[in-house]
mmCIF file of C-alpha atoms in Angstrom:
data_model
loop_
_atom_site.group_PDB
_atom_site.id
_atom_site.type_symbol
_atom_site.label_atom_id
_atom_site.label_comp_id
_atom_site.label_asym_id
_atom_site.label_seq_id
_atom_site.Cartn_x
_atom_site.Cartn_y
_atom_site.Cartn_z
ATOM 1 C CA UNK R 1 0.000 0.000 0.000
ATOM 2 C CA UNK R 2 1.658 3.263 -1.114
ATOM 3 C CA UNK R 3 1.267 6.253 1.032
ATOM 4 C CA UNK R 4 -1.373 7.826 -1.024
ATOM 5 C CA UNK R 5 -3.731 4.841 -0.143
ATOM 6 C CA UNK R 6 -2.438 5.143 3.695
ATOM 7 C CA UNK R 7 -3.479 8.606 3.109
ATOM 8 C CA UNK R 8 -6.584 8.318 1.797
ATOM 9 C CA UNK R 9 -7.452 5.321 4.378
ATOM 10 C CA UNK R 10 -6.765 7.691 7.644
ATOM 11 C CA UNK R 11 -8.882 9.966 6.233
ATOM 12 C CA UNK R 12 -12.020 7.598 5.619
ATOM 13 C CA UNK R 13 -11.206 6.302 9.035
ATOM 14 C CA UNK R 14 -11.537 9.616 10.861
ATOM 15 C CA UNK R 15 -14.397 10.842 8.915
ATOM 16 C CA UNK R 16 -16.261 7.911 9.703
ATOM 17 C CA UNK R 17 -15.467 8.173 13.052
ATOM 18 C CA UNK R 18 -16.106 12.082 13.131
ATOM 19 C CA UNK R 19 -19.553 10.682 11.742
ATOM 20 C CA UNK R 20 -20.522 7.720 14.432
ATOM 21 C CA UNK R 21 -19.443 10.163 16.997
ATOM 22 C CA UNK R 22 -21.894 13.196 15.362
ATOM 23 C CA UNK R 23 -24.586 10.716 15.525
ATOM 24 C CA UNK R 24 -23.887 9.349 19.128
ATOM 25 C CA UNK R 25 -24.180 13.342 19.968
ATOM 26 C CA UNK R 26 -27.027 14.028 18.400
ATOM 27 C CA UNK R 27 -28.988 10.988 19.755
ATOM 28 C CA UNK R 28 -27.668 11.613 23.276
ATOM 29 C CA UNK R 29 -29.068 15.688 22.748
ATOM 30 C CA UNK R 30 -32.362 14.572 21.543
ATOM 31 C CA UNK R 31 -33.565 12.351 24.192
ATOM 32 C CA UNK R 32 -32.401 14.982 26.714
ATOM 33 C CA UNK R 33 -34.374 17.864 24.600
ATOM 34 C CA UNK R 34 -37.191 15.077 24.707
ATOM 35 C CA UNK R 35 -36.980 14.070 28.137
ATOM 36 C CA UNK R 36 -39.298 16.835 29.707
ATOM 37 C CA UNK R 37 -41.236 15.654 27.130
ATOM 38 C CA UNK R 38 -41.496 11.989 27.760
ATOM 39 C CA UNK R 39 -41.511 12.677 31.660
ATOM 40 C CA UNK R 40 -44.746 14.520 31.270
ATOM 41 C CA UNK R 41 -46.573 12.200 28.792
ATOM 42 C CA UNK R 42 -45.459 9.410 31.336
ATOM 43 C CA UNK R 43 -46.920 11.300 34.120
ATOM 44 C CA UNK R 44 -50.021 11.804 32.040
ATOM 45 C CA UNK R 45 -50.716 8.048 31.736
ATOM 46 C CA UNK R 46 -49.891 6.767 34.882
ATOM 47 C CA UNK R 47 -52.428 9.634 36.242
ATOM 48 C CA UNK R 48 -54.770 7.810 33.752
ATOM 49 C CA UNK R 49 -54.244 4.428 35.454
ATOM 50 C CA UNK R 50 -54.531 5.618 38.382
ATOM 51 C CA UNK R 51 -57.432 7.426 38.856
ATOM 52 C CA UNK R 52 -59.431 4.638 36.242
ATOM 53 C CA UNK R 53 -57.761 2.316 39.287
ATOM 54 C CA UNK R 54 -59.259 3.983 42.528
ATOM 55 C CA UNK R 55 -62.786 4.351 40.855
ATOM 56 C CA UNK R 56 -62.520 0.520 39.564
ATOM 57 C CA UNK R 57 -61.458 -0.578 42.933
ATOM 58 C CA UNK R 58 -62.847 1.173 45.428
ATOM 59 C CA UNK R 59 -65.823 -0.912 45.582
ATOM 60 C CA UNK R 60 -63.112 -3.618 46.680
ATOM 61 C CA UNK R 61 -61.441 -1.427 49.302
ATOM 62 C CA UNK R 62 -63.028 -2.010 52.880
ATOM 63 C CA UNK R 63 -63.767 1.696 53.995
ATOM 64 C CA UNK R 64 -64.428 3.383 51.262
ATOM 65 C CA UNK R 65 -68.021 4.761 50.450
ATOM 66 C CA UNK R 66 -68.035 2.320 47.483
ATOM 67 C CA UNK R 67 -67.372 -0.795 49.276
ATOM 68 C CA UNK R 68 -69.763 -3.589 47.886
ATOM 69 C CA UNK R 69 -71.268 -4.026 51.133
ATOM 70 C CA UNK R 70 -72.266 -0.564 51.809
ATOM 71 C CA UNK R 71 -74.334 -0.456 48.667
ATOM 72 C CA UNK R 72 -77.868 -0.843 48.281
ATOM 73 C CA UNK R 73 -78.800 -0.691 45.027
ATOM 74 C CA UNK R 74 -82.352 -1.190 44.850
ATOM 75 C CA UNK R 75 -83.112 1.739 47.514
ATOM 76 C CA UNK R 76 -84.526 3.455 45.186
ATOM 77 C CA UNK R 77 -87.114 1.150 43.972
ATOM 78 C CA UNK R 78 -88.198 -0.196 47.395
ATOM 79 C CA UNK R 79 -89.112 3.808 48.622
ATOM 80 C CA UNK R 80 -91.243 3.637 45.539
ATOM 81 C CA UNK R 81 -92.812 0.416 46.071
ATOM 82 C CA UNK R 82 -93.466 1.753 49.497
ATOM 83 C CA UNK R 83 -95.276 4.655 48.698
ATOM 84 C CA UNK R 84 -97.324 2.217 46.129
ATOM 85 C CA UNK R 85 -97.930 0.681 48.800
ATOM 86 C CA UNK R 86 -98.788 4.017 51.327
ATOM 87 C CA UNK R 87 -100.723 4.943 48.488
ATOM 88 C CA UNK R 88 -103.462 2.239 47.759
ATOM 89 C CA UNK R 89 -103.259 -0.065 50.439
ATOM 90 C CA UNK R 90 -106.466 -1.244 49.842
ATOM 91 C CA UNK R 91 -106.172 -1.702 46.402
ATOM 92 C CA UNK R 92 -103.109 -3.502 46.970
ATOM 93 C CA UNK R 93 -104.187 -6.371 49.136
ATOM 94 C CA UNK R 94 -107.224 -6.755 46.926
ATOM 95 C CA UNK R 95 -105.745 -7.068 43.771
ATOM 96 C CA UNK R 96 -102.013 -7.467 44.181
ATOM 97 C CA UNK R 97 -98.837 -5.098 44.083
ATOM 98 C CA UNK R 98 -98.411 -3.923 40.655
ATOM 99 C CA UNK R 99 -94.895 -1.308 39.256
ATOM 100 C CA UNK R 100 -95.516 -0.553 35.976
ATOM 101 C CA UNK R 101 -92.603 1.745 35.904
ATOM 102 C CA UNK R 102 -89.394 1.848 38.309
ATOM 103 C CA UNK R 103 -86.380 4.396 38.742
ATOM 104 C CA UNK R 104 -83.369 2.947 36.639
ATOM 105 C CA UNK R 105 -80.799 0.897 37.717
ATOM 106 C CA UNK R 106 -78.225 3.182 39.635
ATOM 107 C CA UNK R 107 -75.405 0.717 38.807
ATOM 108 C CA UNK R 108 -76.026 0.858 34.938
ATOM 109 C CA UNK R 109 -75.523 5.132 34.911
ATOM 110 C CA UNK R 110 -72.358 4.642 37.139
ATOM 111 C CA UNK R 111 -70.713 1.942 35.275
ATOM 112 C CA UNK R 112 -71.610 3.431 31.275
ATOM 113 C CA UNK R 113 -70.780 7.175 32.905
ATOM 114 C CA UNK R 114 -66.840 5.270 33.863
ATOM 115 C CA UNK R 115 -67.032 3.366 30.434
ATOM 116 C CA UNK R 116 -67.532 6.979 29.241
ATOM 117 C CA UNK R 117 -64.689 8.774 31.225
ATOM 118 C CA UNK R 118 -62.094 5.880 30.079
ATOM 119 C CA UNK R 119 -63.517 5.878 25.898
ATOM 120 C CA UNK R 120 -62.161 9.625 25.795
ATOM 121 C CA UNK R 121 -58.906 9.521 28.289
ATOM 122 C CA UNK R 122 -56.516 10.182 25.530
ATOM 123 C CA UNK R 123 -53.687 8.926 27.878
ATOM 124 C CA UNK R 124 -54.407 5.369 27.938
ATOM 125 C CA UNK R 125 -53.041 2.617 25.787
ATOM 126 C CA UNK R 126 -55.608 1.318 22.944
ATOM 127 C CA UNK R 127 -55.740 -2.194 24.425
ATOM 128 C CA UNK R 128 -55.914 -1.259 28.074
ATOM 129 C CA UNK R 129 -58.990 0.976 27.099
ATOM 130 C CA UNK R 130 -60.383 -1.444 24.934
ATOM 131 C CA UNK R 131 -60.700 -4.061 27.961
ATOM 132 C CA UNK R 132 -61.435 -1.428 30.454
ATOM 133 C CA UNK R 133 -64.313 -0.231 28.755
ATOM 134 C CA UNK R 134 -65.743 -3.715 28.057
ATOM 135 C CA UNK R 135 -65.974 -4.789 31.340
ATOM 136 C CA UNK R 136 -67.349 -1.864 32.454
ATOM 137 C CA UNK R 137 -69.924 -2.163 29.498
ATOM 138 C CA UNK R 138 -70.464 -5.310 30.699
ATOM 139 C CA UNK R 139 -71.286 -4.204 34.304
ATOM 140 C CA UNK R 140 -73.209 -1.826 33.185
ATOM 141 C CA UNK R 141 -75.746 -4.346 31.120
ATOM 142 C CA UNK R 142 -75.548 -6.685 34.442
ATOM 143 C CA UNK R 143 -76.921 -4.017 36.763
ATOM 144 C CA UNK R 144 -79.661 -3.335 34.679
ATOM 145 C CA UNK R 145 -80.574 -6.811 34.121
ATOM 146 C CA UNK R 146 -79.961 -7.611 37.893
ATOM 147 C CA UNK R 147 -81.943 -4.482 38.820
ATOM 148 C CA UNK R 148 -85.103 -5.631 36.539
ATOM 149 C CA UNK R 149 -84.665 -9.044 38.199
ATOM 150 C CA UNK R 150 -84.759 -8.354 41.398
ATOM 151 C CA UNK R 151 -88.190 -6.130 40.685
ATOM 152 C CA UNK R 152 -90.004 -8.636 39.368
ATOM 153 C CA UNK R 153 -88.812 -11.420 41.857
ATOM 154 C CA UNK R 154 -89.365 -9.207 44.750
ATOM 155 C CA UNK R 155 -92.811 -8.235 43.805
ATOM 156 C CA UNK R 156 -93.514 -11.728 42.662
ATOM 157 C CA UNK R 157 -92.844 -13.114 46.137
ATOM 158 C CA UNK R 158 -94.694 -10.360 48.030
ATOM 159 C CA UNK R 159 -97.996 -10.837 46.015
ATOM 160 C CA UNK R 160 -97.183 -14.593 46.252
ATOM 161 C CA UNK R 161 -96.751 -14.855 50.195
ATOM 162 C CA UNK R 162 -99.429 -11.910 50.164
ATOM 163 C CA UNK R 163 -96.886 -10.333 52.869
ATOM 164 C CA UNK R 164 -97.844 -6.553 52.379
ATOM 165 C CA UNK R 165 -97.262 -5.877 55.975
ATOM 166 C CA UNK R 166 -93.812 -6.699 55.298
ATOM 167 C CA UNK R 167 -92.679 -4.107 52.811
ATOM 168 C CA UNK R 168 -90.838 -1.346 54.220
ATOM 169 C CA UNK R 169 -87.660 0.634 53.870
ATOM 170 C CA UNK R 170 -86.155 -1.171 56.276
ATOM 171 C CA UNK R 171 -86.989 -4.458 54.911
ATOM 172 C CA UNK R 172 -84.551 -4.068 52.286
ATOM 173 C CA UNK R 173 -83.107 -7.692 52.755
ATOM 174 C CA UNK R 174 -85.014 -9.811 50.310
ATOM 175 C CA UNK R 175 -85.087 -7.469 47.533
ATOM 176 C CA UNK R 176 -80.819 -6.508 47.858
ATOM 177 C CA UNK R 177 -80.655 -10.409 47.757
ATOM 178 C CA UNK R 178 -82.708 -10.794 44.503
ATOM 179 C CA UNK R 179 -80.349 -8.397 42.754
ATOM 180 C CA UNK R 180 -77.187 -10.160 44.024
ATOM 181 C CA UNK R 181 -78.786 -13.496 42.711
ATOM 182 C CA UNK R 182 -79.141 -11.455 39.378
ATOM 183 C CA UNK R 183 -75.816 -10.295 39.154
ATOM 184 C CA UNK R 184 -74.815 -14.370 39.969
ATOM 185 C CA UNK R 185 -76.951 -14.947 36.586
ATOM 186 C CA UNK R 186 -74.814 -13.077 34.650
ATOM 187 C CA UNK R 187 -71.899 -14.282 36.090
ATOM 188 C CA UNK R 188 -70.995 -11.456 38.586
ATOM 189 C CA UNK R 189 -71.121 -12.499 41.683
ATOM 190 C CA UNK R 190 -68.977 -10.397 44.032
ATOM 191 C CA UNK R 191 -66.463 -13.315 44.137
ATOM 192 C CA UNK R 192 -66.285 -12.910 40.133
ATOM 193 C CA UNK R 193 -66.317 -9.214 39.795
ATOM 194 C CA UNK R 194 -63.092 -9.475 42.583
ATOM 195 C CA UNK R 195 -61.280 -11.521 40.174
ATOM 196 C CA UNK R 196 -62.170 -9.514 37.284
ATOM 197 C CA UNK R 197 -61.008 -6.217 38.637
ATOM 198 C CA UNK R 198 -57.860 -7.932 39.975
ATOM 199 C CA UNK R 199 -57.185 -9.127 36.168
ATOM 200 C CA UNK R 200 -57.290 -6.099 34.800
ATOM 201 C CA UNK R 201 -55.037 -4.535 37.885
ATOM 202 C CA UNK R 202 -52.967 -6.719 36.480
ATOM 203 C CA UNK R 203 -52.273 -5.661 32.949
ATOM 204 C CA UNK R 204 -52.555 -2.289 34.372
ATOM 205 C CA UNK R 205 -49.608 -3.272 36.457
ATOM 206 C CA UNK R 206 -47.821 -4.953 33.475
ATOM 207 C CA UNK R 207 -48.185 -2.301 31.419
ATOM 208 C CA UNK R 208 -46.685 0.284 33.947
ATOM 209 C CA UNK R 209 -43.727 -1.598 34.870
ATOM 210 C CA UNK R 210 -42.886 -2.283 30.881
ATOM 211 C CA UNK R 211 -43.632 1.453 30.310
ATOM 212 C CA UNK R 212 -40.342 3.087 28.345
ATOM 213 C CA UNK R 213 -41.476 6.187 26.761
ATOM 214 C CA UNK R 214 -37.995 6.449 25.108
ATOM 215 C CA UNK R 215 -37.257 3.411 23.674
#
């Protein structure tokens, strides 16, 4: 190799090198422009997850207002049926208790108002909002089915017992345990809505701990 080639060889060399290390800059400036960047949108999402989180789970948290066992969800309809009942009492034990209309099921505007909130959070990964929003859906169509179930039981076994005397706010018992039984048909019992929300606390958790905004 004459020294033209040696020449022309160092000077490849370097310029490649002047190159890889350009590029090695460059990279190394760009994720630290972007970092502010990437810190924030992280923040964003696990804000997201977090908040979709606590209003998933609190039904599941002993204490909290939500907790399953401080609910009654068919309040609403037994102080109507009671004042049916305060209204035509004699009516009532002559020809039966009869609801042509009751309020709607409070679960089913809770649950499709959160399957709402999580549709339009912008933050959340496509498949993690996907699922989210199908089980709530899904909850959703339960409680109303559970509700409209335990109506119909409830008034079925009051006119069938012809126990009048019985209905009262207080008497909430039978009716609460109708709409659990409901919830049981569609496979949502409290032991299967515990797993449910603990599966998807887990891809939650899976996605946060995989989470690299700049890779």
């Amino acid at each position: 190799m004459d020294l033209e080639s040696v020449k022309n060889l160092t000077q490849i060399i370097f310029w490649c090198g002047a190159l890889i290390l350009a590029y090695l800059t460059y990279r190394n400036a760009r994720k630290t422009l972007l970092s502010p960047v990437n810190t924030e949108y992280q923040k964003r999402v696990f804000d997201s997850l977090t908040s979709i989180s606590e209003r998933l789970f609190s039904e599941l948290k002993i204490g909290s207002d939500e907790h399953w066992i401080k609910q009654r969800p068919m309040k609403e309809v037994l102080d109507e049926i009671c004042r049916e009942w305060d209204r035509d009492r004699s009516s009532i034990l002559e020809h039966g208790l009869e609801l042509v209309v009751w309020p709607a099921a409070k679960d089913w505007c809770i649950f499709n108002s959160l399957a709402d909130e999580v549709r339009y959070e912008i933050f959340l990964p496509e498949r993690l909002r996907n699922k989210i929003i199908c089980y709530l859906e899904y909850r959703a169509e339960s409680a109303k089915f559970a509700h409209d179930y335990a109506v119909i039981k409830y008034i079925e076994s009051i006119n069938e017992n012809r126990s009048y005397d019985q209905i009262s706010i207080d008497n909430f018992i039978d009716i609460e345990n109708y709409y659990i039984d409901g919830m049981g048909k569609m496979n949502l019992s409290f032991e299967q809505i515990t797993q449910r929300n603990q599966e998807i606390l887990c891809e939650i958790t899976k996605y946060v701990r995989s989470f690299d905004p700049t890779a």
